[in-house]
Coordinates of C-alpha atoms and ligand atoms in Angstrom, one line a residue:
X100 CA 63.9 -20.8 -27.4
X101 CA 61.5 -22.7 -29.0
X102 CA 59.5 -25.7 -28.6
X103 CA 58.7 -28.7 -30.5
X104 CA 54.3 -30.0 -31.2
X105 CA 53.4 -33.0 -33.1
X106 CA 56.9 -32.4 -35.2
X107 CA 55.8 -28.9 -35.2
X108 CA 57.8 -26.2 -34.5
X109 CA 56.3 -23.4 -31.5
X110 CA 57.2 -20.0 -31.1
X111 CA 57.6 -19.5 -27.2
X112 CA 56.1 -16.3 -26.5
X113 CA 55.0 -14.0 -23.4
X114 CA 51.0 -13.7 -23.4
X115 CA 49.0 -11.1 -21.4
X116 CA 46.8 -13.0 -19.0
X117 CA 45.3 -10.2 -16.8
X118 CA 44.7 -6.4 -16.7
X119 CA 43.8 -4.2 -14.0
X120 CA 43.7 -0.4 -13.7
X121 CA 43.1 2.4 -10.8
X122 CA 42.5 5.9 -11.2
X123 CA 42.6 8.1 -7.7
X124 CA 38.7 9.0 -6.7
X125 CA 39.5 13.1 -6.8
X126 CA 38.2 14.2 -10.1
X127 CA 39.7 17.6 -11.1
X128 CA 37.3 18.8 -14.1
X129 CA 38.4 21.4 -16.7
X130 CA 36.1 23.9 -14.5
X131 CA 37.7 23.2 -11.5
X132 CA 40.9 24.5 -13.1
X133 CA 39.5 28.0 -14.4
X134 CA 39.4 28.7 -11.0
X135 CA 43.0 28.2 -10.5
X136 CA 44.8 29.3 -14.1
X137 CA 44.3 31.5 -16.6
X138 CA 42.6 28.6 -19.3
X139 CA 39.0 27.9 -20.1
X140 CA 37.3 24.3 -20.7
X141 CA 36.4 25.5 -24.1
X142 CA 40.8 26.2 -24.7
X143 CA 41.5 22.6 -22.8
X144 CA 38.3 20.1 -24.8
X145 CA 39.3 21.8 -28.3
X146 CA 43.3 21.5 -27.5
X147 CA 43.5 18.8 -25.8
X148 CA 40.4 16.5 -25.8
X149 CA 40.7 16.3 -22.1
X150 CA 37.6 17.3 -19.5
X151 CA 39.0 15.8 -16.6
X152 CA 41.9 14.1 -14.5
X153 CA 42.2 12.2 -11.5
X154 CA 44.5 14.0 -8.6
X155 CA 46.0 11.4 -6.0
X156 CA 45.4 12.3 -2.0
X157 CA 48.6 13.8 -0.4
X158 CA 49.4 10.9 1.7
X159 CA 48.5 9.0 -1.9
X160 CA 51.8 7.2 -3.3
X161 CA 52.8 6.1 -7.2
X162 CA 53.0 2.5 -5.1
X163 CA 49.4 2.4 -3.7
X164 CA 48.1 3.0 -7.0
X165 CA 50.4 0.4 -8.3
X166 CA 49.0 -2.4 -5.9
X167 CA 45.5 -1.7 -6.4
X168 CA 46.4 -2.1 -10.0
X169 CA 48.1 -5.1 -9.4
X170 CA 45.6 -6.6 -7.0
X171 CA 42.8 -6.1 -10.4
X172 CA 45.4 -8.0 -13.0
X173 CA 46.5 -10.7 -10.6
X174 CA 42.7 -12.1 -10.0
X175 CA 42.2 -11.9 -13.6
X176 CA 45.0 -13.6 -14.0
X177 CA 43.8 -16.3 -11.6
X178 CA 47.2 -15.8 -10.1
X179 CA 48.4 -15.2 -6.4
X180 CA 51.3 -12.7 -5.4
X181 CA 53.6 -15.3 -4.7
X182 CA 53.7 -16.6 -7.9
X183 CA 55.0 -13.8 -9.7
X184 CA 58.4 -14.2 -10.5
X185 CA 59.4 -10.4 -11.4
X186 CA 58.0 -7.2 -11.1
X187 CA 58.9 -3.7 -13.3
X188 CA 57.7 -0.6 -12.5
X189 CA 57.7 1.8 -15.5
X190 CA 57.3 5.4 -14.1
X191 CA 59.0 8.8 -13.9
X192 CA 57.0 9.7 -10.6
X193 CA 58.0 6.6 -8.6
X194 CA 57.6 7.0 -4.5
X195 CA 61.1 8.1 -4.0
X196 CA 64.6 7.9 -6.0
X197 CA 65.6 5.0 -3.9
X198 CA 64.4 2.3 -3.2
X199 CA 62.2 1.6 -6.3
X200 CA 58.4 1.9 -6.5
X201 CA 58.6 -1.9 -7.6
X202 CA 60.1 -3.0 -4.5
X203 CA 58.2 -0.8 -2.5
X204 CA 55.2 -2.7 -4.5
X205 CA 56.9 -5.8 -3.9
X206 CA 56.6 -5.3 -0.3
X207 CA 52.5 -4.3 -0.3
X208 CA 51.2 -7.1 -2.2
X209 CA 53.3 -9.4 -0.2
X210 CA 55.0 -11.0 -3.8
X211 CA 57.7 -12.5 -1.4
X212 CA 59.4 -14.4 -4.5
X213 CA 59.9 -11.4 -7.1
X214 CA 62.7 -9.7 -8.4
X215 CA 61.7 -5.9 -8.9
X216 CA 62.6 -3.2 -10.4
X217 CA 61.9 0.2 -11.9
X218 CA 62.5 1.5 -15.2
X219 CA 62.1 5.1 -16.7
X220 CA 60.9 5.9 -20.3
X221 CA 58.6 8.4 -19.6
X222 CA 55.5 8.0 -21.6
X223 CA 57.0 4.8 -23.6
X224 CA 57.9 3.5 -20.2
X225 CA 54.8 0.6 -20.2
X226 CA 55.8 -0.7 -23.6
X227 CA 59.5 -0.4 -22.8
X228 CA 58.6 -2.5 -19.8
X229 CA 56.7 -4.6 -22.1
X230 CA 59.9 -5.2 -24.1
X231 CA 61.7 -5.7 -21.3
X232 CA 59.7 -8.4 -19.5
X233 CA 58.5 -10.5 -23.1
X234 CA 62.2 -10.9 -23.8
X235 CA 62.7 -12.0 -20.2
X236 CA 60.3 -14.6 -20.6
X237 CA 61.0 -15.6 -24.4
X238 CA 64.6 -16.1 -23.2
X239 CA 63.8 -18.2 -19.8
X240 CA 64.8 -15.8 -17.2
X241 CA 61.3 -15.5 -15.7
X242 CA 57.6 -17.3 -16.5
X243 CA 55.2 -15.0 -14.8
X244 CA 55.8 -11.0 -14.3
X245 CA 53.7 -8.3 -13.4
X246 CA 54.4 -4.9 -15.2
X247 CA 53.5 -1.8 -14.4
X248 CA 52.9 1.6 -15.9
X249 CA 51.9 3.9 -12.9
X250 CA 52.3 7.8 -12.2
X251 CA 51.1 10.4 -9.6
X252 CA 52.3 13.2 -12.1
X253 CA 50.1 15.9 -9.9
X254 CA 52.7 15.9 -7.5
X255 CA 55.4 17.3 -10.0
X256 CA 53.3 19.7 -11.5
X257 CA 53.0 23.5 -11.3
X258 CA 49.5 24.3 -10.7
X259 CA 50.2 28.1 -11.5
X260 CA 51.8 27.0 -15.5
X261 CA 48.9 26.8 -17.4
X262 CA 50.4 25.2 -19.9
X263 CA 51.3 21.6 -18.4
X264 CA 48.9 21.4 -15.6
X265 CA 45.8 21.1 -17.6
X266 CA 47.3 18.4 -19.3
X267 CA 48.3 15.5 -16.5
X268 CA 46.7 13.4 -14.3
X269 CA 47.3 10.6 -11.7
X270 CA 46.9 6.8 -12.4
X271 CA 48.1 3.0 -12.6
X272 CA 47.2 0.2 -15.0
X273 CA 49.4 -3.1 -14.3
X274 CA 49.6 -6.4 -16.7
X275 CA 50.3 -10.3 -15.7
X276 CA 53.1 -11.7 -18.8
X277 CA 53.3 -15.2 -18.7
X278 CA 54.8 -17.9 -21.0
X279 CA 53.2 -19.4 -23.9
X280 CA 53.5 -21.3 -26.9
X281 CA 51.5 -20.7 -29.9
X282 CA 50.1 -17.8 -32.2
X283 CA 48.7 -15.6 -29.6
X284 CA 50.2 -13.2 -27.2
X285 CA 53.4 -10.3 -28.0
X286 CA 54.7 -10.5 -31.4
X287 CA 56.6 -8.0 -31.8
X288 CA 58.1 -4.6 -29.4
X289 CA 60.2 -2.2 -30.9
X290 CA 61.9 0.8 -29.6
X291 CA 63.3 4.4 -30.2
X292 CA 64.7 7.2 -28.7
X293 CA 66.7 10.9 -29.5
X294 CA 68.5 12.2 -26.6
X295 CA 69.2 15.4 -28.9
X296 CA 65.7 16.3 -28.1
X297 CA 65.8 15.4 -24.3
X298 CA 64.6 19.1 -23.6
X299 CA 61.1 18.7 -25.2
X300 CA 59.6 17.2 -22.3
X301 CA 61.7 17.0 -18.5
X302 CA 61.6 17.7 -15.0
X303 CA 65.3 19.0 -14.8
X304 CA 65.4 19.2 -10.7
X305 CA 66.3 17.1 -8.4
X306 CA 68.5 14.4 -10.0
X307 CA 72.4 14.5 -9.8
X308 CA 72.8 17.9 -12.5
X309 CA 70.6 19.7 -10.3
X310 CA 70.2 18.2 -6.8
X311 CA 67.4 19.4 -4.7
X312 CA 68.4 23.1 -3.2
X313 CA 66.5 26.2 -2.6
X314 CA 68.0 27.6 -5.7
X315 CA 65.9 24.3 -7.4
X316 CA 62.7 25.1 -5.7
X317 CA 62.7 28.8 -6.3
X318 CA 63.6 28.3 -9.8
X319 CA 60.8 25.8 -10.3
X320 CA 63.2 23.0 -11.7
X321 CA 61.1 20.3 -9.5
X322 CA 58.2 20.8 -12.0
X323 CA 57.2 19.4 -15.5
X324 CA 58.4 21.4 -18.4
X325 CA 57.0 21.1 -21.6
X326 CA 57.8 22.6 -25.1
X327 CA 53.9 21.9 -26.4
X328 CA 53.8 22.4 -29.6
X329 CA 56.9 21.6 -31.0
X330 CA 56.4 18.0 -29.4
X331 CA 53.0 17.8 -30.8
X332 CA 54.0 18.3 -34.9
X333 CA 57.0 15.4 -34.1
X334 CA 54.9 13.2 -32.4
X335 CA 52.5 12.9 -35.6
X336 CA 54.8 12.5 -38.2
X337 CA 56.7 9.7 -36.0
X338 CA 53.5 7.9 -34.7
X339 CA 51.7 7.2 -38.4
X340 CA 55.5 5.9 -39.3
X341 CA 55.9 3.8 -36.1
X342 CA 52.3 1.9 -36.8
X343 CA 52.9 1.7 -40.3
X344 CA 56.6 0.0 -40.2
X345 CA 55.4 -2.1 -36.9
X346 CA 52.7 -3.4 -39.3
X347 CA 55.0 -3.6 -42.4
X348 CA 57.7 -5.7 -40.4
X349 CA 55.3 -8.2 -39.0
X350 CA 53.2 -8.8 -42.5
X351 CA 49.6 -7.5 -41.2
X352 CA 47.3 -5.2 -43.1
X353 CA 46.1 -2.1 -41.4
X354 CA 42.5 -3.6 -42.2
X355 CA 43.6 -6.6 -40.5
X356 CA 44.2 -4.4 -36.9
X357 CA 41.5 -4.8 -34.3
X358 CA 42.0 -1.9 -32.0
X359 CA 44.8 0.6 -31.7
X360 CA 45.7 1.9 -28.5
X361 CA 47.7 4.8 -27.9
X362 CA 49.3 6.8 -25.6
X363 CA 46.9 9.3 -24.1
X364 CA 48.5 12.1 -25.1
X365 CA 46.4 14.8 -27.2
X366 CA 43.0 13.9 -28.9
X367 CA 44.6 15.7 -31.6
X368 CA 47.4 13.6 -31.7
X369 CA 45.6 10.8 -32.2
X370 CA 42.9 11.9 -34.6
X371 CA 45.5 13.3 -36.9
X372 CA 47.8 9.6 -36.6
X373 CA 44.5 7.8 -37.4
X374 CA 43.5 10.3 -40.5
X375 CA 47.0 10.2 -41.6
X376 CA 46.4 5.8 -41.5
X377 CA 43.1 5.8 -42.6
X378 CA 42.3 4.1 -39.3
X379 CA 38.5 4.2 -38.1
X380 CA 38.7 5.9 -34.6
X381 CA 35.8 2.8 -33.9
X382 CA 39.1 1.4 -33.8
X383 CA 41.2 3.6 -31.6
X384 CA 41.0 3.2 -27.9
X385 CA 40.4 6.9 -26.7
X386 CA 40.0 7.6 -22.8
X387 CA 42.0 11.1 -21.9
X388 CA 38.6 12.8 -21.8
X389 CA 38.5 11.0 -18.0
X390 CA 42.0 11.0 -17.1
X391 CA 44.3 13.1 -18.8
X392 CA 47.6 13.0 -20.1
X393 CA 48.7 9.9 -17.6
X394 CA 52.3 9.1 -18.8
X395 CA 53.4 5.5 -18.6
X396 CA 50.0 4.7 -16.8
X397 CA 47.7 5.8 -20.5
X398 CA 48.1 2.4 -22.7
X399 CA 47.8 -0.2 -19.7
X400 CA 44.7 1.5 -18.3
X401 CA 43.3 2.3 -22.0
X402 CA 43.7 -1.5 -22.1
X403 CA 42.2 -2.6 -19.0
X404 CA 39.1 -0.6 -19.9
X405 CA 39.0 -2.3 -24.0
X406 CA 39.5 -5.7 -22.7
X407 CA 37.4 -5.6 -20.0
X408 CA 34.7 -3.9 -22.3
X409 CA 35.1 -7.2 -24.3
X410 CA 36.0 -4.2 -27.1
X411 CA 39.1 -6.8 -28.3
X412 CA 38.7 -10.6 -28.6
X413 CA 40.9 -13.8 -28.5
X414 CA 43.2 -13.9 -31.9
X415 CA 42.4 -9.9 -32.3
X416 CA 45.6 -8.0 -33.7
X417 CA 46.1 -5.1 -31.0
X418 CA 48.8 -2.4 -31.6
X419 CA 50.1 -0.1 -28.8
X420 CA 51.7 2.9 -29.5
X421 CA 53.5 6.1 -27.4
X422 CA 55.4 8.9 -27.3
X423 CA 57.7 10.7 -24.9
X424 CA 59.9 12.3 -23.2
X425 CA 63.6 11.5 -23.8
X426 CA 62.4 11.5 -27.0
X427 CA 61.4 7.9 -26.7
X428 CA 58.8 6.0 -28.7
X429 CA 57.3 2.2 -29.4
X430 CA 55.1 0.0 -30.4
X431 CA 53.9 -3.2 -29.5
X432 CA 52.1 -6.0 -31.9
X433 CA 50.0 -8.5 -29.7
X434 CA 48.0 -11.3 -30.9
X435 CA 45.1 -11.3 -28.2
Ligands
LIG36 O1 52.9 12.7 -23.3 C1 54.1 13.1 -23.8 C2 53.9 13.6 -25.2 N1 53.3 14.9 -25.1 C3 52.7 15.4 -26.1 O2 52.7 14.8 -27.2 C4 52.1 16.7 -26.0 C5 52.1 17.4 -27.3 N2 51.6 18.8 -27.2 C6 50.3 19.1 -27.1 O3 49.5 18.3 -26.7 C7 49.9 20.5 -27.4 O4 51.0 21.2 -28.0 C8 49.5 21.4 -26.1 C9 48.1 20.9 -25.7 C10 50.4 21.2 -25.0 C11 49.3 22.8 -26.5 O5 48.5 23.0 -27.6 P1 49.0 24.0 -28.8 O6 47.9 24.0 -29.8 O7 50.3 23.4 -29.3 O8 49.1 25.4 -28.1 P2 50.4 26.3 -28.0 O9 51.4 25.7 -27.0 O10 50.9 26.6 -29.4 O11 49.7 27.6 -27.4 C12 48.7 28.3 -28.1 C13 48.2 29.4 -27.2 C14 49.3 30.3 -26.6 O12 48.9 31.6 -26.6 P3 49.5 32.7 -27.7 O13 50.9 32.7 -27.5 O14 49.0 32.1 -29.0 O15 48.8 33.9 -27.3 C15 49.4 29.8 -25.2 O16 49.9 30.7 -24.3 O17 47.5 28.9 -26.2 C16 47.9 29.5 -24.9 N3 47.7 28.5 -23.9 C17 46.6 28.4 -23.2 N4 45.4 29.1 -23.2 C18 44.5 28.8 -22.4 C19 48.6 27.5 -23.4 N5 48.0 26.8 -22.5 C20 46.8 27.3 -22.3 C21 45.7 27.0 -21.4 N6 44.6 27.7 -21.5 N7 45.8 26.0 -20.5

């Protein structure tokens, strides 16, 4: 759809108006966990890149942190909850299988006239979302949305596997979409995935091939499970690739990018994409030292913290990128 300026031509696009983040007040330091497993803040800094996480409360829902989120994006958005005409949820560590987190959302911030629902891409699951709701609004369905990226991964952890519970931690970071016309805003999403690999990263428990028993919980099948390493040497080669094509198909030069932000995976896994680019890291947004490994909830809280840093400007070029389970992975071009 597109609409028509002084004889000119406008693209209709989607435009981020307002970013909002929340992070659970328990800080669980690299420290704190030498007391529980067998690790060492030296082993978790030089691997990881990570010092600490946040850990949600028991009584402490994927849908609270969502709506204080929410509550941050919609004032900068100078918008009210009843104005928002959809809301997405992108999590793997939503409240409960059913209903979804979004309408449980829906419900807490009183967004009486939204459509909600939740969608599941693991770690890619905010730019999925992102996908999602730009092509939403570029085709007419919906003008305003509030998306989502928002996980209480603590709670499907095993705090005795040293390998995956030093890595996660709890969080939310939401965005207000609205339509536009002009230069700025989305320009382009694109998305992957190879089920082949669907074993490198998943929580097998609890779903319809293994529904919740005792044989489940004894077997730990409720829990993350993580093959580390062999993850880590895909995710390189496929990130540099994904930036560079994402770039390539849209006609900007790498020296043209503002700011990268990527999923807050592994300071390793970022350094290495950015050597592999060329890429300044003055130009790579880099917060897992504070909160982990936070799935879908990494880029939109990465860019909360950039924009309201006034780290990216209007007419920047921003590129998002992540990686996932599934395997999934995607970028997104924006135009700030
Ligand atoms: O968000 C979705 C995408 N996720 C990712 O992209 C994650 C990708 N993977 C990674 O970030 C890294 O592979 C990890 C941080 C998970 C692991 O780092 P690594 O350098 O690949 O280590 P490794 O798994 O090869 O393990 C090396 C050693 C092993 O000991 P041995 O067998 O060499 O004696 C592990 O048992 O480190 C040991 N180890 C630990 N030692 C101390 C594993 N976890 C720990 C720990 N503390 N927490």
């Amino acid at each position: 759809m597109r609409v028509f300026q002084g004889g000119k031509r406008l693209p209709l696009r989607s435009r981020i108006t307002g970013t909002g983040s929340y992070a659970p007040e328990n800080v669980l330091t690299n420290f704190d966990l030498e007391k529980k497993v067998d690790t060492s803040d030296e082993w978790i800094t030089e691997r990881t890149g990570i010092k600490e996480r946040r850990i949600a409360r028991d009584t402490e829902t994927t849908s609270d942190l969502c709506l204080e989120a929410s509550k941050k994006a919609l004032q900068a958005a100078h918008l009210k909850p009843g104005e928002i005409e959809l809301i997405i949820v992108a999590t793997m560590s939503g409240d409960m299988p059913m209903p979804s987190t979004a309408s449980l959302l829906q419900k807490k911030l009183h967004a009486k006239n939204a459509a909600a629902f939740d969608l599941n891409a693991a770690c890619s699951g905010f730019l999925y979302g992102l996908s999602v709701a730009d092509n939403f609004i570029k085709g007419g369905t919906f003008r305003k949305i509030l998306l989502v990226g928002a996980e209480v991964m603590s709670k499907f952890i095993d705090w005795q596997d040293r390998s995956t519970c030093v890595l996660f931690g709890d969080g939310a970071g939401a965005v207000i979409l609205e339509k536009t016309t002009g230069q700025r805003g989305i320009l382009s999403t694109r998305l992957f995935s190879d089920g082949n690999l669907w074993d490198f990263i998943c929580l097998p428990g609890g779903g319809s091939q293994y529904p919740p028993s005792s044989k489940t919980l004894k077997n730990k099948l409720h829990f993350i499970k993580m093959k580390g390493n062999e993850t880590f040497k895909i995710a390189v080669r496929t990130l540099e690739k994904l930036v560079v094509d994402t770039l390539r198909k849209n006609n900007i030069k790498l020296s043209e990018l503002a700011m990268l932000i990527p999923h807050q995976a592994n300071l390793r896994i970022i350094k290495a994409t950015a050597e592999r680019l060329n890429l300044p890291m003055s130009k790579v947004a880099v917060n897992l030292e504070r909160y982990g490994n936070t799935s879908s909830a990494s880029i939109p809280i990465a860019l909360d913290e950039v924009v309201r840093k006034g780290r990216i400007k209007k007419n920047d070029y921003v590129l998002l990128e992540a990686f996932g389970a599934g395997l999934t992975w995607a970028s997104a071009l924006i135009r700030w």
